[in-house]
């Protein structure tokens, strides 16, 4: 039985997960939380990760009831993500691999999300909506490749939500997106916002600029409440995502949708996507915050897929990359593609 430990720290969450042949043995994580109205800077986030990563590693081993000798491979997030946090995690993973005498594997963060979602939900071959603070993509596995059918042309949907949360000073604990979701449940008035879908792609920057400028005026004049704005923003953004996902399903003749990424645990997004799937006679697959939000187990699972096909990363190649996407190449197996996803990246 193969045991893989995974290190994830591409953004403000640091996690260490352990997977054994498709079973998640442990998955602790810590989150760097900033005051309301503030985001998280790469240097400060990396400092947080350095201060807690060994504690999280110890928690993972203790929860799994394993010792270093029981681990077969060490996987880490190679990218995409924030540079300083990625470097912090890569350094620890490289050090652990050498101290323990284990093979090392660099994993594509995006593929980690997808493979974790497939493992937990048992989705067969879904159209994937990958939505997070740094990524918004509609992806499908077609003709032996992961293909990007649609994506944001500017900022990610999670980034749009997070930045709006700063405008109205919503708490970052546990996350701005979660707090927007709770406030949106109390909204009663829909405020019309720009709706920008361009073919298979979406744009969120204009919506953000509009609501940033309008929010203060509308709240000051009592035209609406903060809850109404949260509700309106969610409805608009999620409608756009459902539209491009349905279009990709039609193109691929797919009958399954899998939502992954941090925004994917939003229940309203799942509800709206579920309505669309029901109308098409399709199935919706989604997970809760344990696996939607960045975590170490997803890196361990993708690493497990790679390792069992004989792939490893040489120490000299164990760098990180802040910007990458899923490779369009000619692999003969999914496992080969998982390796390819961490190498030279290419759009579509």
GROMACS .gro file of C-alpha atoms in nm:
model
  348
    1UNK     CA    1   0.000   0.000   0.000
    2UNK     CA    2   0.137   0.338  -0.103
    3UNK     CA    3   0.143   0.628   0.145
    4UNK     CA    4   0.201   0.983   0.019
    5UNK     CA    5   0.228   1.299   0.227
    6UNK     CA    6   0.134   1.627   0.060
    7UNK     CA    7   0.233   1.985   0.144
    8UNK     CA    8   0.006   2.270   0.026
    9UNK     CA    9   0.072   2.640   0.083
   10UNK     CA   10   0.011   2.830  -0.240
   11UNK     CA   11  -0.201   3.101  -0.076
   12UNK     CA   12  -0.310   3.186   0.280
   13UNK     CA   13  -0.368   2.827   0.390
   14UNK     CA   14  -0.096   2.585   0.491
   15UNK     CA   15  -0.193   2.220   0.495
   16UNK     CA   16  -0.032   1.879   0.524
   17UNK     CA   17  -0.231   1.573   0.421
   18UNK     CA   18  -0.159   1.203   0.412
   19UNK     CA   19  -0.325   0.964   0.167
   20UNK     CA   20  -0.296   0.586   0.151
   21UNK     CA   21  -0.436   0.420  -0.160
   22UNK     CA   22  -0.729   0.658  -0.194
   23UNK     CA   23  -0.796   0.690   0.179
   24UNK     CA   24  -0.739   1.025   0.348
   25UNK     CA   25  -0.564   0.948   0.676
   26UNK     CA   26  -0.516   1.308   0.794
   27UNK     CA   27  -0.564   1.658   0.657
   28UNK     CA   28  -0.490   1.939   0.909
   29UNK     CA   29  -0.440   2.298   0.796
   30UNK     CA   30  -0.393   2.648   0.935
   31UNK     CA   31  -0.518   2.973   0.782
   32UNK     CA   32  -0.350   3.312   0.781
   33UNK     CA   33  -0.626   3.562   0.865
   34UNK     CA   34  -0.583   3.938   0.826
   35UNK     CA   35  -0.794   4.222   0.977
   36UNK     CA   36  -1.115   4.331   0.799
   37UNK     CA   37  -1.049   4.545   0.493
   38UNK     CA   38  -0.706   4.392   0.430
   39UNK     CA   39  -0.577   4.120   0.202
   40UNK     CA   40  -0.274   3.898   0.261
   41UNK     CA   41   0.070   3.993   0.132
   42UNK     CA   42   0.304   3.720   0.002
   43UNK     CA   43   0.585   3.797   0.248
   44UNK     CA   44   0.355   3.802   0.551
   45UNK     CA   45   0.178   3.488   0.435
   46UNK     CA   46   0.511   3.308   0.394
   47UNK     CA   47   0.612   3.419   0.742
   48UNK     CA   48   0.292   3.267   0.880
   49UNK     CA   49   0.353   2.942   0.694
   50UNK     CA   50   0.708   2.916   0.828
   51UNK     CA   51   0.584   2.964   1.183
   52UNK     CA   52   0.327   2.682   1.175
   53UNK     CA   53   0.427   2.431   0.907
   54UNK     CA   54   0.619   2.199   1.140
   55UNK     CA   55   0.327   2.200   1.382
   56UNK     CA   56   0.088   2.107   1.102
   57UNK     CA   57   0.328   1.834   0.986
   58UNK     CA   58   0.334   1.689   1.337
   59UNK     CA   59  -0.046   1.702   1.355
   60UNK     CA   60  -0.076   1.517   1.024
   61UNK     CA   61   0.155   1.235   1.132
   62UNK     CA   62  -0.010   1.199   1.471
   63UNK     CA   63  -0.362   1.202   1.329
   64UNK     CA   64  -0.267   0.938   1.072
   65UNK     CA   65  -0.084   0.731   1.333
   66UNK     CA   66   0.221   0.706   1.110
   67UNK     CA   67   0.594   0.760   1.137
   68UNK     CA   68   0.827   0.900   0.869
   69UNK     CA   69   0.937   0.548   0.787
   70UNK     CA   70   0.579   0.463   0.683
   71UNK     CA   71   0.572   0.733   0.414
   72UNK     CA   72   0.664   0.633   0.059
   73UNK     CA   73   0.674   0.973  -0.112
   74UNK     CA   74   0.670   1.348  -0.034
   75UNK     CA   75   0.456   1.567  -0.261
   76UNK     CA   76   0.436   1.946  -0.263
   77UNK     CA   77   0.258   2.221  -0.456
   78UNK     CA   78   0.482   2.332  -0.741
   79UNK     CA   79   0.240   2.599  -0.863
   80UNK     CA   80   0.052   2.806  -0.950
   81UNK     CA   81   0.028   3.033  -0.648
   82UNK     CA   82   0.196   3.312  -0.454
   83UNK     CA   83   0.572   3.304  -0.487
   84UNK     CA   84   0.692   3.343  -0.129
   85UNK     CA   85   0.446   3.093   0.026
   86UNK     CA   86   0.521   2.841  -0.250
   87UNK     CA   87   0.895   2.869  -0.185
   88UNK     CA   88   0.841   2.817   0.188
   89UNK     CA   89   0.649   2.495   0.132
   90UNK     CA   90   0.888   2.368  -0.136
   91UNK     CA   91   1.187   2.419   0.095
   92UNK     CA   92   1.022   2.223   0.375
   93UNK     CA   93   0.913   1.945   0.139
   94UNK     CA   94   1.262   1.916  -0.009
   95UNK     CA   95   1.417   1.909   0.338
   96UNK     CA   96   1.172   1.647   0.466
   97UNK     CA   97   1.225   1.428   0.159
   98UNK     CA   98   1.602   1.434   0.208
   99UNK     CA   99   1.588   1.381   0.585
  100UNK     CA  100   1.350   1.090   0.548
  101UNK     CA  101   1.519   0.950   0.238
  102UNK     CA  102   1.198   0.962   0.032
  103UNK     CA  103   1.124   1.049  -0.334
  104UNK     CA  104   0.995   1.401  -0.404
  105UNK     CA  105   0.708   1.502  -0.633
  106UNK     CA  106   0.606   1.849  -0.752
  107UNK     CA  107   0.229   1.869  -0.810
  108UNK     CA  108   0.017   2.112  -1.012
  109UNK     CA  109  -0.220   2.285  -0.768
  110UNK     CA  110  -0.511   2.286  -1.016
  111UNK     CA  111  -0.485   1.914  -1.086
  112UNK     CA  112  -0.469   1.851  -0.712
  113UNK     CA  113  -0.811   2.011  -0.674
  114UNK     CA  114  -0.957   1.807  -0.958
  115UNK     CA  115  -0.817   1.472  -0.849
  116UNK     CA  116  -0.926   1.531  -0.489
  117UNK     CA  117  -1.277   1.611  -0.609
  118UNK     CA  118  -1.289   1.297  -0.822
  119UNK     CA  119  -1.168   1.086  -0.532
  120UNK     CA  120  -1.419   1.218  -0.278
  121UNK     CA  121  -1.724   1.233  -0.507
  122UNK     CA  122  -1.640   0.934  -0.729
  123UNK     CA  123  -1.732   1.140  -1.035
  124UNK     CA  124  -1.638   0.949  -1.348
  125UNK     CA  125  -1.552   1.198  -1.622
  126UNK     CA  126  -1.707   1.533  -1.527
  127UNK     CA  127  -1.696   1.881  -1.667
  128UNK     CA  128  -1.505   2.063  -1.394
  129UNK     CA  129  -1.574   2.413  -1.267
  130UNK     CA  130  -1.262   2.521  -1.082
  131UNK     CA  131  -1.332   2.836  -0.881
  132UNK     CA  132  -1.106   2.986  -0.616
  133UNK     CA  133  -0.934   3.306  -0.508
  134UNK     CA  134  -0.676   3.276  -0.783
  135UNK     CA  135  -0.840   3.063  -1.051
  136UNK     CA  136  -1.162   3.044  -1.250
  137UNK     CA  137  -1.166   2.779  -1.522
  138UNK     CA  138  -1.403   2.533  -1.686
  139UNK     CA  139  -1.206   2.217  -1.754
  140UNK     CA  140  -1.281   1.880  -1.908
  141UNK     CA  141  -1.077   1.565  -1.965
  142UNK     CA  142  -1.119   1.505  -2.338
  143UNK     CA  143  -0.918   1.290  -2.579
  144UNK     CA  144  -0.660   1.203  -2.314
  145UNK     CA  145  -0.603   1.564  -2.211
  146UNK     CA  146  -0.726   1.813  -1.957
  147UNK     CA  147  -0.863   2.096  -2.167
  148UNK     CA  148  -0.959   2.447  -2.060
  149UNK     CA  149  -1.289   2.530  -2.228
  150UNK     CA  150  -1.345   2.863  -2.056
  151UNK     CA  151  -1.183   3.087  -1.798
  152UNK     CA  152  -1.168   3.435  -1.653
  153UNK     CA  153  -0.991   3.687  -1.873
  154UNK     CA  154  -0.891   3.904  -1.576
  155UNK     CA  155  -0.944   3.829  -1.205
  156UNK     CA  156  -1.073   3.512  -1.040
  157UNK     CA  157  -1.424   3.492  -0.896
  158UNK     CA  158  -1.286   3.440  -0.546
  159UNK     CA  159  -1.066   3.745  -0.580
  160UNK     CA  160  -1.369   3.949  -0.687
  161UNK     CA  161  -1.561   3.839  -0.377
  162UNK     CA  162  -1.264   3.896  -0.147
  163UNK     CA  163  -1.198   4.246  -0.275
  164UNK     CA  164  -1.563   4.342  -0.241
  165UNK     CA  165  -1.551   4.215   0.118
  166UNK     CA  166  -1.273   4.466   0.185
  167UNK     CA  167  -1.488   4.750   0.048
  168UNK     CA  168  -1.765   4.691   0.301
  169UNK     CA  169  -1.521   4.579   0.574
  170UNK     CA  170  -1.644   4.220   0.607
  171UNK     CA  171  -1.443   3.999   0.843
  172UNK     CA  172  -1.181   3.765   0.697
  173UNK     CA  173  -1.255   3.506   0.966
  174UNK     CA  174  -1.304   3.228   0.864
  175UNK     CA  175  -1.298   3.373   0.510
  176UNK     CA  176  -1.449   3.674   0.332
  177UNK     CA  177  -1.627   3.452   0.082
  178UNK     CA  178  -1.801   3.256   0.356
  179UNK     CA  179  -1.913   3.573   0.529
  180UNK     CA  180  -2.047   3.716   0.203
  181UNK     CA  181  -2.243   3.393   0.155
  182UNK     CA  182  -2.403   3.429   0.499
  183UNK     CA  183  -2.490   3.794   0.444
  184UNK     CA  184  -2.634   3.716   0.101
  185UNK     CA  185  -2.889   3.486   0.262
  186UNK     CA  186  -3.042   3.795   0.426
  187UNK     CA  187  -3.055   4.000   0.107
  188UNK     CA  188  -3.403   4.076  -0.029
  189UNK     CA  189  -3.339   4.324  -0.311
  190UNK     CA  190  -3.154   4.244  -0.632
  191UNK     CA  191  -2.929   4.525  -0.753
  192UNK     CA  192  -2.858   4.500  -1.124
  193UNK     CA  193  -2.486   4.461  -1.197
  194UNK     CA  194  -2.285   4.422  -1.521
  195UNK     CA  195  -2.304   4.070  -1.663
  196UNK     CA  196  -1.998   3.990  -1.872
  197UNK     CA  197  -1.976   3.659  -2.055
  198UNK     CA  198  -1.763   3.654  -2.369
  199UNK     CA  199  -1.814   3.324  -2.547
  200UNK     CA  200  -1.674   3.063  -2.310
  201UNK     CA  201  -1.489   3.319  -2.099
  202UNK     CA  202  -1.597   3.554  -1.821
  203UNK     CA  203  -1.479   3.889  -1.689
  204UNK     CA  204  -1.515   4.000  -1.328
  205UNK     CA  205  -1.301   4.314  -1.308
  206UNK     CA  206  -1.570   4.542  -1.450
  207UNK     CA  207  -1.831   4.409  -1.209
  208UNK     CA  208  -1.592   4.468  -0.921
  209UNK     CA  209  -1.514   4.825  -1.033
  210UNK     CA  210  -1.885   4.902  -1.068
  211UNK     CA  211  -1.986   4.769  -0.728
  212UNK     CA  212  -1.683   4.924  -0.556
  213UNK     CA  213  -1.787   5.265  -0.681
  214UNK     CA  214  -2.161   5.218  -0.629
  215UNK     CA  215  -2.157   5.049  -0.288
  216UNK     CA  216  -2.068   5.355  -0.083
  217UNK     CA  217  -2.323   5.577  -0.254
  218UNK     CA  218  -2.605   5.323  -0.239
  219UNK     CA  219  -2.545   5.237   0.125
  220UNK     CA  220  -2.518   5.603   0.223
  221UNK     CA  221  -2.850   5.686   0.052
  222UNK     CA  222  -3.017   5.373   0.195
  223UNK     CA  223  -3.098   5.248  -0.156
  224UNK     CA  224  -3.006   4.899  -0.042
  225UNK     CA  225  -2.831   4.715   0.238
  226UNK     CA  226  -2.491   4.548   0.247
  227UNK     CA  227  -2.678   4.218   0.250
  228UNK     CA  228  -2.855   4.315  -0.074
  229UNK     CA  229  -2.521   4.390  -0.239
  230UNK     CA  230  -2.376   4.055  -0.128
  231UNK     CA  231  -2.684   3.878  -0.261
  232UNK     CA  232  -2.674   4.063  -0.593
  233UNK     CA  233  -2.303   4.005  -0.646
  234UNK     CA  234  -2.332   3.633  -0.577
  235UNK     CA  235  -2.632   3.589  -0.806
  236UNK     CA  236  -2.461   3.770  -1.092
  237UNK     CA  237  -2.123   3.598  -1.064
  238UNK     CA  238  -2.267   3.252  -1.017
  239UNK     CA  239  -2.512   3.292  -1.307
  240UNK     CA  240  -2.217   3.363  -1.533
  241UNK     CA  241  -2.035   3.054  -1.409
  242UNK     CA  242  -2.338   2.831  -1.458
  243UNK     CA  243  -2.378   2.962  -1.814
  244UNK     CA  244  -2.026   2.879  -1.930
  245UNK     CA  245  -2.030   2.544  -1.748
  246UNK     CA  246  -2.349   2.442  -1.926
  247UNK     CA  247  -2.197   2.545  -2.258
  248UNK     CA  248  -1.891   2.327  -2.192
  249UNK     CA  249  -2.116   2.035  -2.097
  250UNK     CA  250  -2.300   2.066  -2.427
  251UNK     CA  251  -1.972   2.077  -2.619
  252UNK     CA  252  -1.838   1.765  -2.442
  253UNK     CA  253  -2.172   1.581  -2.427
  254UNK     CA  254  -2.108   1.555  -2.053
  255UNK     CA  255  -2.364   1.445  -1.795
  256UNK     CA  256  -2.158   1.528  -1.487
  257UNK     CA  257  -2.040   1.852  -1.327
  258UNK     CA  258  -1.776   1.865  -1.055
  259UNK     CA  259  -1.718   2.190  -0.864
  260UNK     CA  260  -1.376   2.227  -0.702
  261UNK     CA  261  -1.178   2.511  -0.544
  262UNK     CA  262  -1.247   2.727  -0.241
  263UNK     CA  263  -1.552   2.904  -0.388
  264UNK     CA  264  -1.693   2.561  -0.473
  265UNK     CA  265  -1.814   2.505  -0.117
  266UNK     CA  266  -2.058   2.797  -0.153
  267UNK     CA  267  -2.401   2.637  -0.114
  268UNK     CA  268  -2.573   2.894  -0.333
  269UNK     CA  269  -2.337   2.818  -0.621
  270UNK     CA  270  -2.404   2.448  -0.573
  271UNK     CA  271  -2.779   2.514  -0.566
  272UNK     CA  272  -2.775   2.715  -0.889
  273UNK     CA  273  -2.555   2.458  -1.062
  274UNK     CA  274  -2.782   2.182  -0.935
  275UNK     CA  275  -3.086   2.344  -1.098
  276UNK     CA  276  -2.906   2.358  -1.431
  277UNK     CA  277  -2.792   1.996  -1.402
  278UNK     CA  278  -3.143   1.879  -1.314
  279UNK     CA  279  -3.284   2.052  -1.623
  280UNK     CA  280  -3.025   1.872  -1.838
  281UNK     CA  281  -3.068   1.536  -1.663
  282UNK     CA  282  -2.711   1.558  -1.539
  283UNK     CA  283  -2.548   1.496  -1.202
  284UNK     CA  284  -2.376   1.751  -0.981
  285UNK     CA  285  -2.077   1.657  -0.767
  286UNK     CA  286  -1.933   1.886  -0.500
  287UNK     CA  287  -1.755   1.860  -0.167
  288UNK     CA  288  -1.764   2.057   0.156
  289UNK     CA  289  -1.500   2.298   0.285
  290UNK     CA  290  -1.281   2.010   0.406
  291UNK     CA  291  -1.173   1.934   0.051
  292UNK     CA  292  -1.287   2.232  -0.161
  293UNK     CA  293  -1.058   2.473   0.021
  294UNK     CA  294  -0.681   2.433  -0.031
  295UNK     CA  295  -0.555   2.134   0.166
  296UNK     CA  296  -0.262   1.899   0.184
  297UNK     CA  297  -0.460   1.584   0.105
  298UNK     CA  298  -0.536   1.702  -0.249
  299UNK     CA  299  -0.163   1.738  -0.317
  300UNK     CA  300  -0.102   1.397  -0.162
  301UNK     CA  301  -0.373   1.240  -0.381
  302UNK     CA  302  -0.239   1.387  -0.704
  303UNK     CA  303   0.109   1.286  -0.591
  304UNK     CA  304  -0.015   0.934  -0.523
  305UNK     CA  305  -0.152   0.909  -0.878
  306UNK     CA  306   0.182   1.024  -1.016
  307UNK     CA  307   0.399   0.811  -0.788
  308UNK     CA  308   0.216   0.488  -0.861
  309UNK     CA  309   0.290   0.542  -1.231
  310UNK     CA  310   0.661   0.567  -1.153
  311UNK     CA  311   0.700   0.946  -1.160
  312UNK     CA  312   0.926   1.147  -0.928
  313UNK     CA  313   1.083   1.494  -0.929
  314UNK     CA  314   1.459   1.529  -0.915
  315UNK     CA  315   1.590   1.770  -0.654
  316UNK     CA  316   1.736   1.990  -0.927
  317UNK     CA  317   1.389   2.020  -1.082
  318UNK     CA  318   1.202   2.091  -0.760
  319UNK     CA  319   1.143   2.459  -0.832
  320UNK     CA  320   0.814   2.645  -0.807
  321UNK     CA  321   0.615   2.848  -1.059
  322UNK     CA  322   0.369   3.122  -0.974
  323UNK     CA  323   0.181   3.109  -1.304
  324UNK     CA  324   0.084   2.792  -1.482
  325UNK     CA  325  -0.217   2.614  -1.622
  326UNK     CA  326  -0.308   2.265  -1.733
  327UNK     CA  327  -0.099   2.128  -2.014
  328UNK     CA  328  -0.243   2.024  -2.348
  329UNK     CA  329  -0.015   1.743  -2.456
  330UNK     CA  330  -0.042   1.386  -2.579
  331UNK     CA  331  -0.025   1.163  -2.271
  332UNK     CA  332  -0.138   0.803  -2.296
  333UNK     CA  333  -0.270   0.783  -1.940
  334UNK     CA  334  -0.419   1.013  -1.678
  335UNK     CA  335  -0.114   0.947  -1.457
  336UNK     CA  336   0.123   1.069  -1.727
  337UNK     CA  337  -0.088   1.381  -1.761
  338UNK     CA  338  -0.061   1.448  -1.390
  339UNK     CA  339   0.314   1.465  -1.427
  340UNK     CA  340   0.288   1.676  -1.740
  341UNK     CA  341   0.063   1.919  -1.559
  342UNK     CA  342   0.355   2.027  -1.343
  343UNK     CA  343   0.596   2.084  -1.630
  344UNK     CA  344   0.597   2.339  -1.912
  345UNK     CA  345   0.248   2.490  -1.930
  346UNK     CA  346   0.057   2.599  -2.235
  347UNK     CA  347  -0.287   2.757  -2.282
  348UNK     CA  348  -0.544   2.521  -2.440
   0.00000   0.00000   0.00000
